[in-house]
XYZ file of C-alpha atoms in Angstrom:
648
model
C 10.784 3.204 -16.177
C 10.718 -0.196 -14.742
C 10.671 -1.170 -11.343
C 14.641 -3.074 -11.806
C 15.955 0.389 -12.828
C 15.815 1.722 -9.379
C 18.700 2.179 -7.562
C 17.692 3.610 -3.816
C 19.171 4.216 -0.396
C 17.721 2.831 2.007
C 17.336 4.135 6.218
C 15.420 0.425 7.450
C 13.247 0.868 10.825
C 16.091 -1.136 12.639
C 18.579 1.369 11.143
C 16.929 4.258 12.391
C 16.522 2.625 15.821
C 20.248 1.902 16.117
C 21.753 5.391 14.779
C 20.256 7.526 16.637
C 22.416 10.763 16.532
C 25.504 8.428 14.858
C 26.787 7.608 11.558
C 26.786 4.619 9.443
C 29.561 4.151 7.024
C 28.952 1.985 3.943
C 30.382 1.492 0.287
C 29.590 4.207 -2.014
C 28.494 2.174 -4.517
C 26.000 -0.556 -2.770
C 27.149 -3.704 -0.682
C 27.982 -6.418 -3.088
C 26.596 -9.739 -2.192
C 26.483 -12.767 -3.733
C 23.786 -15.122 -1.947
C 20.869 -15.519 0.229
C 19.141 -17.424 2.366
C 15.806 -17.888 2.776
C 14.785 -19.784 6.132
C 11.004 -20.686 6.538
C 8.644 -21.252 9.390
C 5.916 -22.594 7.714
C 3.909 -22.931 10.949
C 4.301 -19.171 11.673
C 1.195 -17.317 12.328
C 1.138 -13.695 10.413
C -1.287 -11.212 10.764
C -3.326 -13.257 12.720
C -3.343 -16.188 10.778
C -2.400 -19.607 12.284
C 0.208 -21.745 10.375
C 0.052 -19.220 7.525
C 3.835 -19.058 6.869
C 6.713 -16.992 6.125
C 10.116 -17.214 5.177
C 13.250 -14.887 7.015
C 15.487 -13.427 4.413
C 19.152 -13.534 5.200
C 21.709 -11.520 2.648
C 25.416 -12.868 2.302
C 28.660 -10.867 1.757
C 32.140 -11.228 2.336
C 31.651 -11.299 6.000
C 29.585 -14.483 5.514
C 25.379 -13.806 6.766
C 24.211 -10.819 8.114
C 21.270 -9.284 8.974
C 21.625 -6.026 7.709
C 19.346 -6.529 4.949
C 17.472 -9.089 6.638
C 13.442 -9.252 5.704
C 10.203 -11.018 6.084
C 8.587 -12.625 2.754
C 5.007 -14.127 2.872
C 1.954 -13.954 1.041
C 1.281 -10.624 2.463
C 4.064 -9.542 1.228
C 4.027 -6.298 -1.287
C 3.568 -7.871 -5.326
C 2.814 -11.485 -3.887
C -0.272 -12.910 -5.575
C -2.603 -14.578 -2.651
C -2.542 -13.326 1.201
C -2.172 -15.191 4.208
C -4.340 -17.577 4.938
C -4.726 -20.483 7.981
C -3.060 -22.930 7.839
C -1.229 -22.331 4.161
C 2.288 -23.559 5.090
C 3.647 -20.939 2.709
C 7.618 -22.530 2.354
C 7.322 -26.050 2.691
C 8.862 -26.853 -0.182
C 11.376 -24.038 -2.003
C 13.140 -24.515 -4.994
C 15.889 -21.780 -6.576
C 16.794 -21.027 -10.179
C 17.113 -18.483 -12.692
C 13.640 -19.067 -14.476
C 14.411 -15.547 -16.846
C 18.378 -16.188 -17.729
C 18.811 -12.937 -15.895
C 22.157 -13.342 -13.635
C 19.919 -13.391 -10.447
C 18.791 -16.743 -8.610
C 14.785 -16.917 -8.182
C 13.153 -18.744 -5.328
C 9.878 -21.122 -6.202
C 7.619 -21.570 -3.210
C 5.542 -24.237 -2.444
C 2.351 -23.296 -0.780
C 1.043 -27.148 -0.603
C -2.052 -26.269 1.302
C -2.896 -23.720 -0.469
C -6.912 -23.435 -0.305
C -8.329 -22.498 -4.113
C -11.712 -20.680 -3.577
C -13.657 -22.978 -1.659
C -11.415 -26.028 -2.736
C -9.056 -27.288 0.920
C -5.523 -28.113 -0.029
C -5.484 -28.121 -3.480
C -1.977 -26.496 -3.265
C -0.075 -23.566 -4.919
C 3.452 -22.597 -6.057
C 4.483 -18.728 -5.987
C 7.675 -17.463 -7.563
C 9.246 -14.629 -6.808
C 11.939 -13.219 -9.295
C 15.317 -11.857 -7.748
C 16.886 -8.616 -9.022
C 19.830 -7.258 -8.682
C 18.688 -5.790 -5.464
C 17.552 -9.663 -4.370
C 14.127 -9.766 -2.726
C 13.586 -6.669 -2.201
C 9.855 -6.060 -1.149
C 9.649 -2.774 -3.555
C 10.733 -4.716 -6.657
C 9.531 -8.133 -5.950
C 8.034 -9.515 -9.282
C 6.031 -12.383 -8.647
C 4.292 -15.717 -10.909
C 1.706 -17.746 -9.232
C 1.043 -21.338 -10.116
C -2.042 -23.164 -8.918
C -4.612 -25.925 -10.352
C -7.415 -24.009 -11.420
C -5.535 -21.839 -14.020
C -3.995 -25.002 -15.601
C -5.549 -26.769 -18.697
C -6.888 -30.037 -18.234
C -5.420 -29.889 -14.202
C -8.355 -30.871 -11.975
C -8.889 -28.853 -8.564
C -9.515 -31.171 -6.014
C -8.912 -31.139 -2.173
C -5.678 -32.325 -0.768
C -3.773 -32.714 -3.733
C -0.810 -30.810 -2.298
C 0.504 -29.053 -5.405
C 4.171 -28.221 -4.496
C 4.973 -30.214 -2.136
C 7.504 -31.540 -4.555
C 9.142 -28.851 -6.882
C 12.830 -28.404 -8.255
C 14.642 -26.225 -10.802
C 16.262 -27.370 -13.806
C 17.657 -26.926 -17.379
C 15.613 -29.548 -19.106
C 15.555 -28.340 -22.157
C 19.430 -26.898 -22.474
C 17.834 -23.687 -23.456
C 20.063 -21.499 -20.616
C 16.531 -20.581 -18.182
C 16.120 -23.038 -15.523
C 12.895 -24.962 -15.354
C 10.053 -25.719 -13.126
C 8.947 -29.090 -11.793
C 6.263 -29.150 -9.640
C 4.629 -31.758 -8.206
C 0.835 -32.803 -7.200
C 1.279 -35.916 -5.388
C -1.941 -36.705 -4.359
C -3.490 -36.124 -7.880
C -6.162 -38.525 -8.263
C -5.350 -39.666 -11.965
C -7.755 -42.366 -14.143
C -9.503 -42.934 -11.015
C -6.672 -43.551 -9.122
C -6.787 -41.808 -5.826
C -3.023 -40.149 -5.147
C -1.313 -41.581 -7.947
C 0.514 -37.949 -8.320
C 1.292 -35.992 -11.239
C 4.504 -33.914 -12.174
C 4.654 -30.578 -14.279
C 7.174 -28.985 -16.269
C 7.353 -25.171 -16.501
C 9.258 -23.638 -19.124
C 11.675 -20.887 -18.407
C 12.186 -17.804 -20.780
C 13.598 -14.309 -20.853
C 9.725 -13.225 -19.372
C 10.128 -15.690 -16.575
C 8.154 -19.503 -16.304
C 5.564 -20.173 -19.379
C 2.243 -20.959 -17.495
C 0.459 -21.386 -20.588
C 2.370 -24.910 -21.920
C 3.433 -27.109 -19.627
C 4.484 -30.764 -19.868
C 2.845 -33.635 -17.942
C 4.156 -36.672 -16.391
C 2.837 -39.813 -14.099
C 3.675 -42.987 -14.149
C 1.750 -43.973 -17.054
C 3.351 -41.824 -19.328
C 5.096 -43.672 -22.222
C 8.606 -44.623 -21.860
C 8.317 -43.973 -17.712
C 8.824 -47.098 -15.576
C 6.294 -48.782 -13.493
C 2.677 -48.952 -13.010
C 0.554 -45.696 -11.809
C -1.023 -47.037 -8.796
C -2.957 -45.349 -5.882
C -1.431 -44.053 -2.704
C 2.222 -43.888 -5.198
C 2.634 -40.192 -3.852
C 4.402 -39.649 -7.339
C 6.010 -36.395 -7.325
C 6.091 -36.405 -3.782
C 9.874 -35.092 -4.234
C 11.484 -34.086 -6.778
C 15.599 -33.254 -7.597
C 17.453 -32.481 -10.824
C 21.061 -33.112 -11.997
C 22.762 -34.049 -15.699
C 23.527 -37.898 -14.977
C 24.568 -38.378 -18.532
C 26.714 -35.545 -18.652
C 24.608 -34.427 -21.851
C 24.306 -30.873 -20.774
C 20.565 -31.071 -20.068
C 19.188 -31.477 -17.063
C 17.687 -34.264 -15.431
C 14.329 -35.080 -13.103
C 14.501 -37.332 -10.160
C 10.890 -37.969 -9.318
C 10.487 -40.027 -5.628
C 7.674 -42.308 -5.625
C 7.809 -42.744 -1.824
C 3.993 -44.992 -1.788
C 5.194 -47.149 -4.817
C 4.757 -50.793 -3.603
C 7.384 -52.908 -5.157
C 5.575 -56.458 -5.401
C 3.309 -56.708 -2.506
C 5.722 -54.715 -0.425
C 3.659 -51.219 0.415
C 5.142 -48.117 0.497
C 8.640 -49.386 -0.156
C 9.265 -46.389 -2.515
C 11.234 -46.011 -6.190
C 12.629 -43.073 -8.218
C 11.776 -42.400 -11.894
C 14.385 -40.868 -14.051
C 13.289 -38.722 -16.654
C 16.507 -37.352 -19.419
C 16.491 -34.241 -20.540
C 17.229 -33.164 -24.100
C 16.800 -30.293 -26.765
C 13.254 -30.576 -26.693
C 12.856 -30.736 -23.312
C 11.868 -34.019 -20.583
C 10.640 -37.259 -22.369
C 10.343 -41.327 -21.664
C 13.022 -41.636 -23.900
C 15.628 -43.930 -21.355
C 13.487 -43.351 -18.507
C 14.736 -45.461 -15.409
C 13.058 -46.840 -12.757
C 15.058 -47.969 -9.382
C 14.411 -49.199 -5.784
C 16.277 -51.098 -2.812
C 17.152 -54.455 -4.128
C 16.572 -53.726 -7.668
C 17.370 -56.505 -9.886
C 19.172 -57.826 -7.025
C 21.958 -55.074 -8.162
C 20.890 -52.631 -5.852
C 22.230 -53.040 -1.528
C 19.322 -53.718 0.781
C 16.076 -55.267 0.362
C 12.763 -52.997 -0.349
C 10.714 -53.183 2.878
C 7.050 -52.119 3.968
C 7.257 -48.374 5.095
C 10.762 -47.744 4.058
C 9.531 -45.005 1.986
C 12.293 -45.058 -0.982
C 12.419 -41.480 -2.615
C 11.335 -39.578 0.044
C 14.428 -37.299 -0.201
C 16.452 -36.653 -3.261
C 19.867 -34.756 -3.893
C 22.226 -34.673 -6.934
C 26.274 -34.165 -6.796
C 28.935 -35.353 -8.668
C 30.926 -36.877 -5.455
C 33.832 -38.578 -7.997
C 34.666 -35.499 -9.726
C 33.615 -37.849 -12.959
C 31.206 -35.160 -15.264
C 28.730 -36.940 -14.291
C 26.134 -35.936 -11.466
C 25.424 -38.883 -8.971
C 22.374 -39.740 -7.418
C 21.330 -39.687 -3.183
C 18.258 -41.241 -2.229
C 16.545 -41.390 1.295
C 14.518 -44.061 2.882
C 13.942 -41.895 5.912
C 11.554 -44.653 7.691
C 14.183 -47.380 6.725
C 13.954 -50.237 9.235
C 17.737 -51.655 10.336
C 18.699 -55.005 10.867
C 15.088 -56.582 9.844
C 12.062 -56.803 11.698
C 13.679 -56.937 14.978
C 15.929 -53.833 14.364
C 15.542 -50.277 14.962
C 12.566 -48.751 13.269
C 12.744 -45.581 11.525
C 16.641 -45.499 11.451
C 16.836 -43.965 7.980
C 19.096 -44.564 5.330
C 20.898 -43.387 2.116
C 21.524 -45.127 -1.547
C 23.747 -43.533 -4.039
C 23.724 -44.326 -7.314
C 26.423 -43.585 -9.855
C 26.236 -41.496 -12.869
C 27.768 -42.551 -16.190
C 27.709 -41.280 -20.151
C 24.464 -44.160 -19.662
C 23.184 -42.608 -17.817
C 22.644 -43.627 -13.370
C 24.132 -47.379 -13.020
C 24.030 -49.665 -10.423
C 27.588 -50.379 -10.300
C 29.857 -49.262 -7.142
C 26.315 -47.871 -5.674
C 26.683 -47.178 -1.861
C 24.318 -48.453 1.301
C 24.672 -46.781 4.630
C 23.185 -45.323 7.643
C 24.584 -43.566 10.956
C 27.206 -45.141 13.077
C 25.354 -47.411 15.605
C 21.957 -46.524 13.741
C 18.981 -46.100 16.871
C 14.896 -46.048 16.594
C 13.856 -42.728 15.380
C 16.604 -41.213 13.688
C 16.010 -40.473 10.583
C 19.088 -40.414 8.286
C 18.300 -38.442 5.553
C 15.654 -36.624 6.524
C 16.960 -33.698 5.195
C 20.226 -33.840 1.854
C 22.880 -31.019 0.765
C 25.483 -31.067 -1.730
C 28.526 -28.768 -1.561
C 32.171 -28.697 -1.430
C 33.137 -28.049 2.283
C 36.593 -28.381 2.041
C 37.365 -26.998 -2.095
C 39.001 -30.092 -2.917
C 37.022 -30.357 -6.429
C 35.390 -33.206 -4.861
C 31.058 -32.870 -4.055
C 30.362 -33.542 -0.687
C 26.766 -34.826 1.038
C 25.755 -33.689 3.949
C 22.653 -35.671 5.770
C 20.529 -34.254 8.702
C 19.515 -37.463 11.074
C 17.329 -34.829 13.421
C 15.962 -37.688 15.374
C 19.789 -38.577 16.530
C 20.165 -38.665 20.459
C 23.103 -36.585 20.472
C 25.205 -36.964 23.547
C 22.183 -39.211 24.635
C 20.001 -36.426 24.744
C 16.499 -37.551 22.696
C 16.306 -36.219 19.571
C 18.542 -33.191 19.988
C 19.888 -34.279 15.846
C 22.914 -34.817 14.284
C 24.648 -34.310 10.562
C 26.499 -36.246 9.129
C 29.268 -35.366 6.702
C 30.693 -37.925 4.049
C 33.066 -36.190 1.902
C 33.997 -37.058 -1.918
C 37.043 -38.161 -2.746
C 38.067 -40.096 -6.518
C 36.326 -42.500 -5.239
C 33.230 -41.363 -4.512
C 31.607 -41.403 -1.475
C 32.249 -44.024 1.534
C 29.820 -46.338 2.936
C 32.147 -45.703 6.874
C 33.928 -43.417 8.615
C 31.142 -40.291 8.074
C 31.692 -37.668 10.516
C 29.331 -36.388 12.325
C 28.465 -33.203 14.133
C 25.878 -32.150 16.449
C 25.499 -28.954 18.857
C 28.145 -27.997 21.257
C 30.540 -30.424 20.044
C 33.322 -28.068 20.076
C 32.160 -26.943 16.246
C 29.048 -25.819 15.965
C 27.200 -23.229 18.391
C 24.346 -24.441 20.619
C 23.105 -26.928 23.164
C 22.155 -30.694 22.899
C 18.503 -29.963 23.686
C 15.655 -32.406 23.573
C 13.669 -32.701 20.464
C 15.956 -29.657 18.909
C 15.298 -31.885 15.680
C 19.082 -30.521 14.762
C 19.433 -31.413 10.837
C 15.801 -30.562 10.311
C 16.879 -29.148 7.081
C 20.168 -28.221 5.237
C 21.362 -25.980 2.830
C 24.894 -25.548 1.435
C 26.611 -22.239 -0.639
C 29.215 -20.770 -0.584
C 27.812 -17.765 2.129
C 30.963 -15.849 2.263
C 32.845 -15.892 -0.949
C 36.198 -17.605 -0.049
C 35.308 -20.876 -2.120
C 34.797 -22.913 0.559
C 31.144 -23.923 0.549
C 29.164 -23.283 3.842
C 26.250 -24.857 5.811
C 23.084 -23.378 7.154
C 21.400 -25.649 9.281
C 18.035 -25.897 10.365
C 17.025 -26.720 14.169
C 13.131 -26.288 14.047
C 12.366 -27.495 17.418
C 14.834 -25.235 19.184
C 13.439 -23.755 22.402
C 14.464 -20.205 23.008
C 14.415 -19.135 26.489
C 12.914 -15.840 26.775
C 10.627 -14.598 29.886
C 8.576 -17.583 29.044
C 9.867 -20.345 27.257
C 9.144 -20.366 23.772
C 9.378 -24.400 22.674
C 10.063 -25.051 19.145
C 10.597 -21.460 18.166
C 12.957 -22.355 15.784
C 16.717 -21.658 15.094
C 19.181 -21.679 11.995
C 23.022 -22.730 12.787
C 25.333 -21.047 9.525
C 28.490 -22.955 10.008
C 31.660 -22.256 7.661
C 33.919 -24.383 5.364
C 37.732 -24.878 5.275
C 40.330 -27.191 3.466
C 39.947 -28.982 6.798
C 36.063 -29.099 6.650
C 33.756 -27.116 8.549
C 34.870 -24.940 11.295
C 34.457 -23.024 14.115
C 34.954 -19.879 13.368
C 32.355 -17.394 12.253
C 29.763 -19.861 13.267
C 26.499 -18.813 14.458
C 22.526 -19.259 15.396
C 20.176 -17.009 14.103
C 16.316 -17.230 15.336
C 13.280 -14.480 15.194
C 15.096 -13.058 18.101
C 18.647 -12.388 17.323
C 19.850 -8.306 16.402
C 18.671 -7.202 13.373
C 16.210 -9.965 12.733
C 12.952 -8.938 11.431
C 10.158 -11.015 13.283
C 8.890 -11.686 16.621
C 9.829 -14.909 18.210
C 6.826 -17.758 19.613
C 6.160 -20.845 20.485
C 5.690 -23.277 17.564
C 6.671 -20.954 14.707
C 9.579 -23.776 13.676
C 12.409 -21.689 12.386
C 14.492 -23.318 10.172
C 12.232 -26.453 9.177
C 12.732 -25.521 5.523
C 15.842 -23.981 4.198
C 17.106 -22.769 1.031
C 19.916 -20.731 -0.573
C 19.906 -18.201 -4.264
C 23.249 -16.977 -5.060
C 23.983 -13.846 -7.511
C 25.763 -11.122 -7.648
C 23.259 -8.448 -5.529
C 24.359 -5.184 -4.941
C 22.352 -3.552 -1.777
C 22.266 0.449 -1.442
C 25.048 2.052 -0.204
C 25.825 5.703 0.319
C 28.624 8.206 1.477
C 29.173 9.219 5.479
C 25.516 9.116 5.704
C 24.345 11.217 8.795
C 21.596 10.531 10.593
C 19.322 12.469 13.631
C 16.185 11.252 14.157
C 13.717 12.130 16.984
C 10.350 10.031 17.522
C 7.106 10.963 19.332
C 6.564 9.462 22.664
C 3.687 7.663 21.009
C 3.075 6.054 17.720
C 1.957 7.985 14.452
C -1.752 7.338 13.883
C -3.574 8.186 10.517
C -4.040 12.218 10.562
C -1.195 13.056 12.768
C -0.021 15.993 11.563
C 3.943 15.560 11.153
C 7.552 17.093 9.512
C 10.728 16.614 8.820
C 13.239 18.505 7.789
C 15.291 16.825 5.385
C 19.121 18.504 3.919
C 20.441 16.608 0.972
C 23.632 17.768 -0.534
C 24.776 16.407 -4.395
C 28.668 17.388 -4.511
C 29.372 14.804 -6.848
C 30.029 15.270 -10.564
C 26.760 14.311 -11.639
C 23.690 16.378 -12.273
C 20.654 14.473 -11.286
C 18.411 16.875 -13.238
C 17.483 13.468 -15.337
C 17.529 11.363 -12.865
C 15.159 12.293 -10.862
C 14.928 11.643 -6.857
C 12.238 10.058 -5.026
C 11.435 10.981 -1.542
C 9.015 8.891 0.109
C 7.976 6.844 3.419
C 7.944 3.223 4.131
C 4.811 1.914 6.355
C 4.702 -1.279 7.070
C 5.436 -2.552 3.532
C 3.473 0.199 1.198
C 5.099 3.121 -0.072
C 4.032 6.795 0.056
C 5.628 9.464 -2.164
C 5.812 13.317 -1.280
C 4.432 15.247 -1.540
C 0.768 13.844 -2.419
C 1.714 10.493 -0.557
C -0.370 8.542 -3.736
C 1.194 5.231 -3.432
C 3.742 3.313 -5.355
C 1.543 2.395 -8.032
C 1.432 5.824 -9.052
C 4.517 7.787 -8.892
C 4.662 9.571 -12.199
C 5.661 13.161 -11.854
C 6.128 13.026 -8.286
C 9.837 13.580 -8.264
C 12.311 16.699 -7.783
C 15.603 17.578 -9.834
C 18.534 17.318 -8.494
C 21.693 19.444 -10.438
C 25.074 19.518 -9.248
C 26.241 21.114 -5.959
C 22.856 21.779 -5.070
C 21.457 21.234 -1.708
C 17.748 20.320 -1.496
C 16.625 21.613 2.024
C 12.994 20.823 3.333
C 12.434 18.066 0.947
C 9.571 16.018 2.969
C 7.540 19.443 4.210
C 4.627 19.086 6.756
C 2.177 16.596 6.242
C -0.534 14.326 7.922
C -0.013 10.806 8.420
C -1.393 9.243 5.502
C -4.685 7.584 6.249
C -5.234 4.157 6.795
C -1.367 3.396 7.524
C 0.313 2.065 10.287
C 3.688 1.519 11.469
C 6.494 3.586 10.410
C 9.309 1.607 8.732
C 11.081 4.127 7.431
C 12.528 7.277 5.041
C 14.190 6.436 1.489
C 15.505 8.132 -1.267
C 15.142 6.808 -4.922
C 17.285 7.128 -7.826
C 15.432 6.845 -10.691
C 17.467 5.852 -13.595
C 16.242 6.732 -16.465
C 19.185 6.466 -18.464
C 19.988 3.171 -19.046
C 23.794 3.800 -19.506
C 23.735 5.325 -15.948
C 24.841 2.433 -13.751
C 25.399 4.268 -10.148
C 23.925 6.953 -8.495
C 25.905 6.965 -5.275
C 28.142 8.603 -3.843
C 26.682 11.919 -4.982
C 24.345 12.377 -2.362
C 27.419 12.560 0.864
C 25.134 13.773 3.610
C 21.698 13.823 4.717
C 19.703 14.385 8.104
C 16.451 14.497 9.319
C 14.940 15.922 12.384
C 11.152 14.835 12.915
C 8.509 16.642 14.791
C 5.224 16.506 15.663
């Protein structure tokens, strides 16, 4: 039996805590959903551990985001590979495909300082594999990427592996690809030239074992490898050929161009049937061949944020580049400002022709246009649209409360004028104009609630939320909804650590929302029938060797005798399951089940016990399904009541 055969229903500590002596009413045959979001803090402390990370896990249904299924992933979580550690910054960088062709969208983290035995920042990547029960800490299947288990990869300190990584079909083979990238690889003596790898997908998930390399001596790629280049720094994907294989957009944010430092470039590396190669490789920065609008400049930092769309509805994916430290107006203008390039696609592959130059309306020091890129359809007109965060923005003259801005596509393609932009409180999206909110932070964009619109969720990292003490830069995500008119007000909400249902305790510094990402696929979450539910807890916590009950009634009157599918009864604490009646953990559950025939009731089901030793917190009571049948597709609905009643 594996582990994506289960099929279980589900009483979460929040549940519990809410029910008390009431009913919860839910689909009979599991909640379908069709996306989540994953919202990091990558300064979080867990368990102790300063800066250690963790990402918020937000399911979405027709109702748009909720936080019914709503849970905490880190590298303590159950099946990860590593623990926490200080200072990791687990989900700095995430990147979501399908890596096994299953259906189900998989989430690649990057873990960029990541220490490797005794080696500081070398950098990691962990992947975590969706099923059709989404992250789901009982199921979660993981792969772990990191230096020292590559092949000719050096482990060296600082290299920040994944800080750049993105998910693609390079080789047209129908699993999405890994790109990763090491951007302060010290290559041929070089000192942070960078390096990119290429990660095969399959039906077993990513191929560590062969992996493709890239720099920017590689034959066929443009330019010079060159210290300080940061290549791999960032990384998107997208078919600019309209070939059917995907493409790699490598920024290059430390390239000098001439004697021009860190002016910044973009590789392009083409896809084809046997994978990425230098075969057409491109090479382009500002002023390119004097075909390309503005001029490259010291510190502009050219590639330092990549997104893909087709925004002319042409076949052809187009190209959005950030120069996030892009200086306005010369050396007298505002510094930092920010700034976007787009660059067209074509059956050529990206051109130069029609490409697009522009920045916010009356751009000011500090802003940071395009900081942070989506791509999505807001309004379902067929056209892509790009959203830009600009969290440096003094919205409503408040100091770098952040803005978005908005350009939509159109036949045309995108417009270098008349972008609209949104902030908080403006009418549209929830909030206050707050200093250094950094509104923008980070964007994402999905369709959250199924209607065909696409949707926004919006990271404001530095959000202070005012609780007995003031927590500053907490964090906060804005989801924001689209319409034929755009985005709208409606539905629109912020979620933080502290909002209902919201696993996590809020504090200072934990920055919410800095990274964001969304996975959609068709997830079904457990469901049953009128489930019933009394529950009494001690005045006090349960400590190991409490002696405890419950009395559990479980009543199949559906059609189906459960004799070979067997049912699970076991406790949640804090993460690691315990099965009755021997409460041996997960890793062991062979012939710990009962039988279950029709119009039977199972009375007594958990008898006493003592608290198992060495756990903690109680998280809650579930029932498994074990399907052991592969032609058996649904188990509920024949279990239509159950109750407990605990004692100690």
């Amino acid at each position: 039996m594996t582990h994506s055969r289960i099929v279980r229903l589900t009483l979460s500590m929040l549940f519990i805590v809410l029910s008390v002596n009431g009913w919860n009413h839910a689909s009979a045959s599991g909640e379908s959903l069709h996306a989540f979001i994953v919202a990091g803090a990558p300064l979080k402390t867990v368990h102790g551990k300063t800066k250690a990370g963790l990402a918020s896990i937000f399911y979405c249904g027709t109702d748009g985001v909720t936080a019914t299924y709503n849970h905490l992933l880190s590298q303590d979580s159950e099946g990860a590979e590593d623990q926490c550690e200080v200072e990791d910054y687990f989900g700095l960088r995430y990147a979501s495909g399908d890596f096994n062709g299953d259906g189900f969208g998989d989430i690649a983290v990057g873990i960029p300082n990541e220490d490797i035995g005794a080696v500081h920042d070398a950098g990691a990547v962990q992947i975590f594999t969706s099923t059709e029960r989404g992250l789901s800490a009982s199921i979660i299947q993981d792969q772990w990427i990191d230096p020292e288990m590559l092949s000719g990869i050096d482990t060296t300190e600082n290299d920040l592996m994944g800080l750049g990584v993105t998910a693609g079909d390079f080789n047209g083979d129908g699993y999405d690809d890994l790109a990763v990238g090491i951007p302060r690889y010290d290559e041929s003596d070089l000192i942070d030239a960078g390096i990119v790898l290429i990660f095969n997908g399959s039906g077993a998930g990513l191929l560590m074992n062969t992996f493709a390399r890239f720099w920017q001596d590689t034959d066929g790629i443009g330019g010079a490898a060159e210290s300080y280049d940061f290549f791999g720094n960032e990384l998107g994907a997208g078919d600019f050929d309209g070939d059917g294989f995907d493409d790699l957009v490598v920024g290059v944010p430390g390239e000098a161009i001439g004697d021009v430092s860190r002016a910044g470039c973009v590789n392009l590396i083409y896809g084809s049937a046997a994978g990425l190669t230098g075969t057409g490789s491109q090479i382009f920065w500002q002023g390119w061949n004097n075909e390309i609008k503005e001029l490259a400049e010291a510190g502009d930092q050219f590639g330092s944020v990549i997104a893909t769309g087709d925004f002319n509805h042409d076949g052809y994916d187009d190209l959005a580049v950030s120069a996030v430290d892009e200086q306005l107006w010369g050396s007298s203008g505002e510094v930092r400002a920010g700034a976007v390039t787009i660059l067209i696609g074509s059956a050529e592959g990206i051109t130069t022709e029609n490409d697009l130059f522009f920045s916010a309306t009356n751009p000011e020091d500090g802003s940071r246009v395009g900081e942070a890129l989506a791509v999505g359809d807001l309004n379902h007109d067929g056209y892509e649209d790009l959203i830009i965060g600009a969290p440096g923005r003094h919205a409503g003259g408040v100091e770098r409360s952040g803005e978005i801005l908005i350009n939509f596509g159109k036949s045309g393609g995108l417009s270098e004028i008349n972008l609209e932009s949104h902030h908080q409180d403006d009418g549209l999206i929830p909030g206050t104009n707050e200093e250094f909110d950094d509104f923008g932070a980070a964007i994402a964009c999905a369709d959250l609630n199924g209607d065909g619109f696409d949707d926004l969720a919006i990271g404001v990292p530095g959000e202070t939320l005012e609780k007995p003490i003031s927590l500053t830069r907490a964090g906060a995500m804005i989801t924001v909804y689209g319409s034929a008119s755009g985005i709208v007000s409606q539905g629109a909400r912020v979620w933080t650590f502290d909002s209902a249902g919201v696993e996590g305790d809020p504090a200072a510094n934990d920055y919410f929302g800095e990274k964001l990402a969304i996975v959609t696929g068709n997830f079904v979450m457990p469901g049953c029938t009128e489930t019933g539910v009394t529950l009494w807890m001690p005045a006090h916590s349960f400590a190991p060797g409490d002696p405890c009950a419950c009395t559990a009634t479980v009543c199949n009157s559906g059609a189906t005798s459960l004799v070979s599918y067997p049912l699970f009864v076991l406790l949640d604490i804090a993460g690691t399951y315990y099965f009755a009646p021997s409460f041996t953990t997960y890793d062991n559950y062979a012939d710990i089940c009962t039988s279950f025939p029709v119009g039977e009731t199972l009375v007594d089901v958990l008898p006493e016990f003592t608290w198992p030793t060495g756990a903690g917190t109680f998280s809650g009571c579930m029932f498994y399904g074990a399907l052991t049948d592969p032609g058996v597709t649904a188990l509920f609905g024949t279990m239509d009541s159950f109750f407990f009643n605990w004692t100690e």
